Coordinates of C-alpha atoms and ligand atoms in Angstrom, one line a residue:
M1 CA -31.9 16.1 -16.2
S2 CA -31.2 12.8 -14.4
L3 CA -27.8 12.1 -12.8
L4 CA -25.9 8.9 -12.2
V5 CA -23.3 9.0 -9.5
G6 CA -20.7 6.3 -9.0
I7 CA -19.8 5.8 -5.3
V8 CA -16.6 4.0 -4.5
G9 CA -16.7 2.4 -1.0
A10 CA -19.5 1.2 1.2
G11 CA -18.3 2.6 4.5
P12 CA -20.5 5.2 6.3
A13 CA -19.7 7.9 3.8
G14 CA -20.6 5.9 0.7
L15 CA -23.7 4.3 2.1
L16 CA -25.1 7.5 3.6
L17 CA -24.4 9.3 0.3
G18 CA -26.3 6.6 -1.6
R19 CA -29.2 6.9 0.8
L20 CA -29.4 10.8 0.6
L21 CA -29.2 10.7 -3.2
Q22 CA -32.0 8.1 -3.3
R23 CA -34.1 10.5 -1.2
A24 CA -33.4 13.2 -3.7
G25 CA -34.3 11.0 -6.7
I26 CA -30.8 10.6 -7.9
E27 CA -29.4 7.3 -9.1
S28 CA -26.2 5.8 -7.8
V29 CA -24.2 2.6 -7.9
V30 CA -22.1 1.7 -4.8
F31 CA -18.9 -0.4 -5.3
E32 CA -17.3 -2.1 -2.3
S33 CA -14.1 -4.2 -2.5
R34 CA -14.9 -6.2 0.7
D35 CA -17.8 -8.6 1.5
R36 CA -20.9 -7.6 3.4
G37 CA -19.9 -9.4 6.6
Y38 CA -16.5 -7.7 6.7
V39 CA -17.9 -4.2 6.2
E40 CA -20.6 -4.8 8.9
R41 CA -18.2 -6.1 11.5
R42 CA -15.3 -3.7 11.2
Q43 CA -14.9 -2.2 14.7
R44 CA -14.5 1.6 14.6
A45 CA -16.3 4.7 15.7
G46 CA -18.9 4.8 18.5
I47 CA -20.0 8.4 18.9
L48 CA -22.6 10.2 16.7
E49 CA -23.0 13.9 16.9
Q50 CA -26.4 15.6 17.0
G51 CA -26.0 16.6 13.4
T52 CA -25.2 13.1 12.2
V53 CA -28.2 11.8 14.1
D54 CA -30.4 14.5 12.5
T55 CA -29.1 13.5 9.0
L56 CA -29.8 9.8 9.6
R57 CA -33.3 10.7 10.9
A58 CA -34.1 12.9 7.9
A59 CA -32.8 10.1 5.6
G60 CA -35.2 7.6 7.2
A61 CA -32.3 5.6 8.5
A62 CA -32.6 6.1 12.3
E63 CA -35.4 3.7 13.3
R64 CA -33.1 1.4 15.2
L65 CA -30.8 4.2 16.3
D66 CA -33.8 5.9 18.0
R67 CA -34.5 2.6 19.8
E68 CA -31.0 1.4 20.7
G69 CA -28.8 4.5 20.6
I70 CA -27.7 5.7 24.0
P71 CA -27.8 9.5 24.4
H72 CA -24.9 11.1 26.4
D73 CA -25.2 14.5 27.8
G74 CA -21.5 14.9 28.8
I75 CA -18.2 13.2 29.4
D76 CA -15.9 12.7 32.4
L77 CA -12.3 14.0 32.2
V78 CA -10.0 12.3 34.6
F79 CA -6.8 14.2 35.7
D80 CA -5.0 14.9 38.9
G81 CA -6.2 11.4 39.9
A82 CA -9.9 12.4 40.0
A83 CA -12.9 12.6 37.6
H84 CA -14.4 16.0 36.5
R85 CA -17.6 16.1 34.5
V86 CA -18.0 18.2 31.4
D87 CA -21.7 19.0 30.8
F88 CA -22.7 19.2 27.2
L89 CA -26.4 19.6 27.4
G90 CA -26.4 22.2 30.1
T91 CA -23.8 24.4 28.3
T92 CA -24.9 24.0 24.7
G93 CA -28.3 22.2 24.6
A94 CA -26.7 19.5 22.5
R95 CA -25.8 15.9 23.1
V96 CA -24.1 12.9 21.4
W97 CA -25.2 9.3 20.9
I98 CA -23.5 6.0 21.4
Y99 CA -24.4 4.0 18.4
A100 CA -21.6 2.0 16.8
Q101 CA -20.4 2.5 13.2
T102 CA -21.0 -1.2 12.7
E103 CA -24.7 -0.6 13.4
V104 CA -24.9 2.5 11.2
V105 CA -23.4 0.5 8.4
K106 CA -25.8 -2.5 9.0
D107 CA -28.8 -0.2 8.9
L108 CA -27.8 1.5 5.7
V109 CA -26.8 -1.7 3.9
A110 CA -30.2 -3.3 4.9
L111 CA -32.1 -0.3 3.6
R112 CA -30.3 -0.1 0.3
L113 CA -30.6 -3.8 -0.4
G114 CA -34.2 -3.8 0.8
D115 CA -35.0 -1.1 -1.7
G116 CA -33.3 -3.1 -4.5
L117 CA -30.6 -0.5 -5.2
P118 CA -27.2 -1.4 -6.6
L119 CA -24.6 -2.1 -3.8
L120 CA -21.9 -4.3 -5.2
F121 CA -19.8 -6.1 -2.6
D122 CA -16.6 -8.0 -3.5
T123 CA -16.2 -5.5 -6.4
E124 CA -13.0 -3.5 -6.2
V125 CA -12.6 -0.3 -8.2
H126 CA -9.2 -0.3 -9.9
A127 CA -9.3 3.1 -11.6
V128 CA -11.5 6.1 -12.5
T129 CA -10.7 7.5 -15.9
D130 CA -11.9 10.2 -18.3
L131 CA -11.9 12.9 -15.7
D132 CA -12.1 15.5 -18.4
G133 CA -15.5 14.2 -19.6
R134 CA -17.9 11.5 -18.4
P135 CA -16.0 9.5 -15.9
R136 CA -15.6 5.8 -16.2
V137 CA -15.4 3.6 -13.1
H138 CA -13.3 0.4 -13.9
H139 CA -14.2 -2.3 -11.4
D140 CA -14.0 -6.1 -11.0
G141 CA -17.2 -6.6 -13.0
G142 CA -16.5 -4.2 -15.9
T143 CA -16.8 -0.5 -16.5
L144 CA -19.6 2.0 -15.6
V145 CA -19.9 5.4 -17.2
C146 CA -21.3 8.0 -14.8
D147 CA -22.0 11.7 -14.6
Y148 CA -20.0 12.1 -11.3
V149 CA -17.9 9.8 -9.1
V150 CA -17.5 10.2 -5.3
G151 CA -14.5 8.6 -3.7
C152 CA -15.7 7.3 -0.3
D153 CA -13.1 4.5 -0.3
G154 CA -11.3 5.6 2.9
F155 CA -7.6 6.3 3.6
H156 CA -6.3 3.2 1.7
G157 CA -8.6 3.6 -1.3
V158 CA -7.8 4.3 -4.9
T159 CA -9.5 7.7 -5.5
R160 CA -7.3 9.8 -3.2
G161 CA -4.4 9.4 -5.6
L162 CA -6.5 10.7 -8.5
V163 CA -7.0 14.2 -7.1
P164 CA -3.7 16.1 -7.5
G165 CA -2.6 18.5 -4.8
P166 CA -0.8 18.6 -1.5
V167 CA -1.8 16.5 1.5
H168 CA -1.1 17.9 4.9
E169 CA -0.2 15.3 7.5
R170 CA 0.7 14.9 11.1
A171 CA 1.8 11.6 12.8
F172 CA 1.5 11.4 16.6
P173 CA 4.3 9.7 18.6
Y174 CA 1.9 7.2 20.2
S175 CA -0.8 4.7 19.3
W176 CA -3.9 3.3 20.8
L177 CA -4.4 -0.3 22.0
G178 CA -8.2 -0.8 21.6
I179 CA -10.1 -3.7 23.2
L180 CA -13.7 -4.9 23.1
A181 CA -14.9 -6.7 26.2
D182 CA -18.0 -8.4 27.4
A183 CA -18.2 -6.3 30.5
P184 CA -20.6 -3.5 31.5
P185 CA -19.2 0.0 30.8
V186 CA -17.0 1.7 33.4
H187 CA -19.4 4.6 33.7
H188 CA -22.7 5.8 32.2
E189 CA -20.8 8.4 30.1
L190 CA -17.4 8.3 28.3
V191 CA -14.3 8.7 30.4
Y192 CA -11.2 10.4 28.9
A193 CA -8.2 10.1 31.3
H194 CA -5.0 12.0 31.5
S195 CA -2.5 10.2 33.7
R196 CA 1.2 10.0 34.4
R197 CA 1.1 6.5 32.8
G198 CA -0.5 7.8 29.6
F199 CA -4.0 8.3 28.1
A200 CA -7.0 6.0 28.6
L201 CA -10.5 6.1 27.2
A202 CA -13.5 4.2 28.4
S203 CA -16.3 3.9 25.9
M204 CA -19.0 1.4 25.3
R205 CA -21.0 -0.4 22.7
S206 CA -24.1 -1.4 24.7
P207 CA -25.0 -1.9 28.4
S208 CA -23.0 -5.1 28.4
V209 CA -20.1 -4.4 26.0
S210 CA -17.2 -2.0 26.8
R211 CA -14.8 -0.5 24.3
L212 CA -11.6 0.7 26.0
Y213 CA -8.4 2.3 24.7
L214 CA -4.9 2.7 26.2
Q215 CA -2.1 4.9 24.9
V216 CA 0.8 2.7 23.9
P217 CA 4.1 3.4 22.1
N218 CA 4.2 3.4 18.3
G219 CA 5.1 0.0 16.9
E220 CA 3.7 -1.8 20.0
S221 CA 2.4 -5.4 19.4
P222 CA -1.0 -6.4 20.9
D223 CA 0.9 -9.5 22.1
A224 CA 2.7 -7.4 24.6
W225 CA -0.7 -6.8 26.3
P226 CA -2.0 -10.0 27.8
D227 CA -5.6 -9.4 29.2
S228 CA -4.5 -9.1 32.8
R229 CA -2.0 -6.4 31.9
V230 CA -4.7 -4.5 30.0
W231 CA -7.1 -4.5 33.0
T232 CA -4.4 -3.5 35.5
E233 CA -3.2 -0.6 33.3
L234 CA -6.8 0.6 32.8
E235 CA -7.3 0.5 36.6
H236 CA -4.2 2.7 37.1
R237 CA -5.2 5.2 34.4
L238 CA -8.9 5.5 35.0
A239 CA -8.5 6.4 38.7
D240 CA -11.9 6.3 40.5
H241 CA -13.6 4.7 37.5
R242 CA -12.7 1.1 38.1
P243 CA -13.4 -1.1 35.1
H244 CA -15.5 -4.2 35.3
R245 CA -13.3 -7.1 34.1
G246 CA -14.8 -9.5 31.5
P247 CA -13.7 -11.6 28.5
I248 CA -11.8 -9.5 25.9
T249 CA -13.2 -10.3 22.5
A250 CA -10.9 -8.1 20.3
K251 CA -7.6 -6.4 20.7
S252 CA -5.7 -4.3 18.2
V253 CA -3.2 -1.4 17.9
L254 CA -4.2 1.7 15.9
P255 CA -1.7 4.4 14.8
M256 CA -2.7 8.0 15.6
R257 CA -2.5 10.3 12.6
A258 CA -4.1 13.2 10.9
S259 CA -4.2 14.1 7.2
V260 CA -6.1 16.6 5.0
A261 CA -6.1 16.7 1.2
E262 CA -6.0 20.4 0.1
N263 CA -8.0 19.6 -3.0
L264 CA -11.2 17.5 -2.9
R265 CA -12.1 17.6 -6.6
N266 CA -10.7 16.6 -10.0
G267 CA -13.4 17.5 -12.6
P268 CA -16.3 15.1 -12.0
L269 CA -14.5 13.2 -9.2
F270 CA -15.0 14.3 -5.6
L271 CA -13.5 13.0 -2.3
A272 CA -15.5 12.5 0.9
G273 CA -14.9 11.0 4.3
D274 CA -11.6 9.3 5.2
A275 CA -10.6 9.4 1.5
A276 CA -10.3 13.2 1.9
H277 CA -9.1 13.5 5.5
I278 CA -8.5 11.5 8.7
V279 CA -8.4 12.8 12.2
A280 CA -6.9 11.4 15.4
P281 CA -9.8 9.6 17.1
T282 CA -9.5 11.5 20.4
G283 CA -12.2 14.0 19.3
A284 CA -14.6 11.3 17.9
K285 CA -14.9 13.2 14.7
G286 CA -14.0 10.8 11.8
L287 CA -17.4 9.2 11.2
N288 CA -19.2 12.6 11.8
L289 CA -17.0 14.3 9.2
A290 CA -17.8 11.6 6.7
A291 CA -21.5 12.2 7.4
S292 CA -21.2 16.0 7.1
D293 CA -19.2 15.7 3.8
V294 CA -21.8 13.6 2.1
T295 CA -24.6 15.7 3.5
L296 CA -23.1 18.7 1.7
L297 CA -22.5 16.7 -1.5
A298 CA -26.0 15.3 -1.6
A299 CA -27.5 18.8 -1.2
A300 CA -25.1 19.9 -4.0
F301 CA -26.2 17.1 -6.4
D302 CA -29.8 17.8 -5.5
Q303 CA -29.4 21.4 -6.4
L304 CA -27.7 20.5 -9.7
N305 CA -30.4 17.9 -10.5
R306 CA -33.3 20.2 -9.8
T307 CA -32.1 23.6 -11.0
G308 CA -29.1 22.9 -13.2
S309 CA -26.9 25.1 -10.9
P310 CA -23.5 23.8 -9.9
A311 CA -23.1 26.5 -7.3
L312 CA -23.1 24.2 -4.2
L313 CA -21.0 21.5 -6.0
D314 CA -18.4 24.1 -6.9
A315 CA -18.5 25.4 -3.3
Y316 CA -18.1 21.9 -1.8
P317 CA -14.3 21.7 -1.4
R318 CA -14.2 25.0 0.5
T319 CA -17.3 24.4 2.6
A320 CA -16.2 20.9 3.6
L321 CA -12.7 21.9 4.4
H322 CA -13.6 24.7 6.8
R323 CA -15.5 22.1 8.8
V324 CA -12.7 19.5 8.5
W325 CA -10.1 21.9 9.8
R326 CA -12.3 22.9 12.7
A327 CA -12.6 19.2 13.6
Q328 CA -8.9 18.7 12.9
H329 CA -8.0 21.4 15.4
F330 CA -10.3 20.1 18.0
S331 CA -9.0 16.5 17.6
H332 CA -5.4 17.8 17.9
F333 CA -6.3 19.8 21.0
M334 CA -7.9 16.7 22.7
T335 CA -5.0 14.5 21.6
T336 CA -2.2 16.8 22.8
T337 CA -4.0 17.7 26.0
L338 CA -4.5 14.1 27.1
H339 CA -1.6 12.1 25.8
L340 CA 2.0 12.0 27.2
A341 CA 4.5 12.5 24.4
P342 CA 7.7 10.3 24.8
D343 CA 9.9 13.4 25.1
Q344 CA 7.5 15.3 27.2
S345 CA 9.0 17.4 30.0
E346 CA 7.5 18.1 33.5
F347 CA 6.8 21.6 32.2
D348 CA 4.7 20.2 29.4
T349 CA 2.7 18.0 31.8
H350 CA 2.0 21.0 34.1
L351 CA 0.7 22.9 31.1
Q352 CA -1.6 20.0 30.2
L353 CA -2.9 19.9 33.7
A354 CA -3.5 23.7 33.8
R355 CA -5.4 23.4 30.6
L356 CA -7.5 20.5 31.9
R357 CA -8.3 22.4 35.2
H358 CA -9.4 25.4 33.2
L359 CA -11.5 23.3 30.8
T360 CA -13.5 22.0 33.8
A361 CA -13.5 25.1 36.0
S362 CA -14.4 27.8 33.4
R363 CA -17.9 27.7 32.0
A364 CA -16.6 29.4 28.8
A365 CA -13.9 26.8 28.3
T366 CA -16.4 23.9 29.1
T367 CA -18.8 25.4 26.6
A368 CA -16.2 25.6 23.9
L369 CA -15.3 21.9 24.4
A370 CA -18.9 20.9 24.4
E371 CA -19.6 22.9 21.2
N372 CA -16.8 21.2 19.4
Y373 CA -17.5 17.7 20.8
T374 CA -21.2 17.7 20.0
G375 CA -20.5 19.2 16.6
I376 CA -20.8 22.7 15.1
A377 CA -24.0 22.9 13.0
L378 CA -23.5 22.6 9.2
Ligands
RFL401 P1 -14.3 3.8 5.6 O1 -15.2 3.4 6.7 O2 -12.9 3.4 5.7 O3 -14.9 3.1 4.3 C1 -14.2 3.0 3.0 C2 -14.8 1.8 2.3 O4 -14.2 1.8 1.0 C3 -13.8 0.5 0.7 N1 -12.8 0.5 -0.4 C4 -13.0 0.2 -1.7 N2 -14.1 -0.2 -2.3 C5 -14.0 -0.4 -3.7 N3 -12.9 -0.2 -4.4 C6 -11.8 0.2 -3.8 N4 -10.6 0.4 -4.5 C7 -11.8 0.4 -2.4 N5 -10.9 0.8 -1.4 C8 -11.5 0.9 -0.3 C9 -13.3 -0.1 2.0 O5 -13.4 -1.5 2.0 C10 -14.4 0.5 3.0 O6 -15.5 -0.3 3.1 O7 -14.4 5.3 5.2 P2 -15.6 6.4 5.4 O8 -16.9 5.8 4.8 O9 -15.1 7.6 4.9 O10 -15.9 6.4 7.0 C11 -14.9 7.0 7.8 C12 -15.0 6.3 9.2 O11 -14.9 4.9 9.1 C13 -13.8 6.8 10.1 O12 -13.6 8.2 10.0 C14 -14.2 6.6 11.6 O13 -14.2 5.2 11.9 C15 -13.1 7.2 12.5 N6 -13.3 7.0 13.9 C16 -14.3 7.6 14.7 N7 -15.1 8.5 14.1 C17 -16.0 9.2 14.9 O14 -16.7 10.0 14.3 N8 -16.3 8.9 16.2 C18 -15.6 8.0 16.8 O15 -15.8 7.7 18.0 C19 -14.5 7.3 16.1 N9 -13.7 6.4 16.7 C20 -12.6 6.0 14.6 C21 -12.8 5.7 15.9 C22 -11.6 5.2 13.9 C23 -10.9 4.3 14.5 N10 -9.9 3.6 13.7 C24 -9.9 2.2 13.6 C25 -9.1 4.4 12.8 C26 -12.1 4.8 16.6 C27 -11.1 4.1 15.9 C28 -10.4 3.0 16.7
PHB402 C1 -15.4 4.6 20.5 O1 -16.4 4.4 21.2 O2 -14.8 3.8 19.8 C2 -14.7 6.0 20.6 C3 -15.4 6.9 21.4 C4 -14.8 8.2 21.5 C5 -13.6 8.5 20.9 C6 -13.0 7.5 20.1 C7 -13.5 6.2 20.0 O3 -13.0 9.7 21.0

């Protein structure tokens, strides 16, 4: 038995799935509506969990990650005007890596093209039909008949709408202003700050590039944030962690929302990654969930291909969704603990502060945070 899997979307989910299927001897074709440069430059996630790194290593896609990725053994939580460290390695033995999504994508694209496997840029998929038999992928260049199709086409893709069933959603009453700056990171680890002026996050892309976020009201325009205002506000919110100022090279506003499709399958069509669910970025989970979804799917296709058993494939929606809801809960916890809601009372703020003090004072609470942040094993 030899399978052909159509993969819609060349983000981290689609590219990693293609790589894992290749390692299992299963053919796939990846369709991507955008061009290569766009996909490789899209600024997004920065944190890889231990399990994501393990998967990339096992897939032979971690050579540069192992050289350039920056391991982090904890984070700083700023509240009450001071920084408090949360130790991941000491409590759980696990860590995370700073290695940007752009770099993961570049590595996987280079491997796939280097191996001469089909990765069709500038090729939009318009529909997937025949979901009661052999599915047909209708794309800019024609039609491909496959055995299975995996929708890895993100939150704005076409496949989400082809899987009927409820979608559970939450919109948060604030957004993030994200900037990229040619400036050394604020601190050697990430800093998540709760303040009376709102949330701030100091991350990084390299020893000379900072990635910084500020909570802003929904509907805010980046034009309301000239560079000097961004730096001054970061200085207020990050307390002792004074940012190094440098040229700001990108600035955008991102809505904060969460969504989970209750159903991840329609016959031979499966959903994975942001096509299936999105999480608020405060927990750094989106890219890691995309990786764990496709790790499960690749193992399921491998089982089917080798033994003819669809057991893992049939189990995929349930197995994946348990992990998704764990991450969803953690992201919600981080988000609501650290942001100030527009209608928040003084009572609410004191509850947040009590939660933050407990998170850093109790080893049990620190361990729970560390377990969730570094990722619960598949
Ligand atoms: P993607 O990356 O959106 O890729 C989907 C791809 O599908 C293409 N596409 C189509 N192709 C063909 N035909 C069609 N009809 C198509 N429609 C769409 C798109 O062009 C695109 O290339 O989804 P994927 O692969 O599921 O990956 C998900 C991640 O990108 C996402 O979850 C993370 O970026 C979320 N996220 C973070 N995740 C983390 O794990 N750690 C983090 O630190 C983190 N930080 C973040 C984030 C997301 C952010 N934003 C912008 C929402 C920080 C931010 C600011
Ligand atoms: C990032 O580096 O872009 C980043 C890191 C941690 C988050 C969200 C985004 O929680």
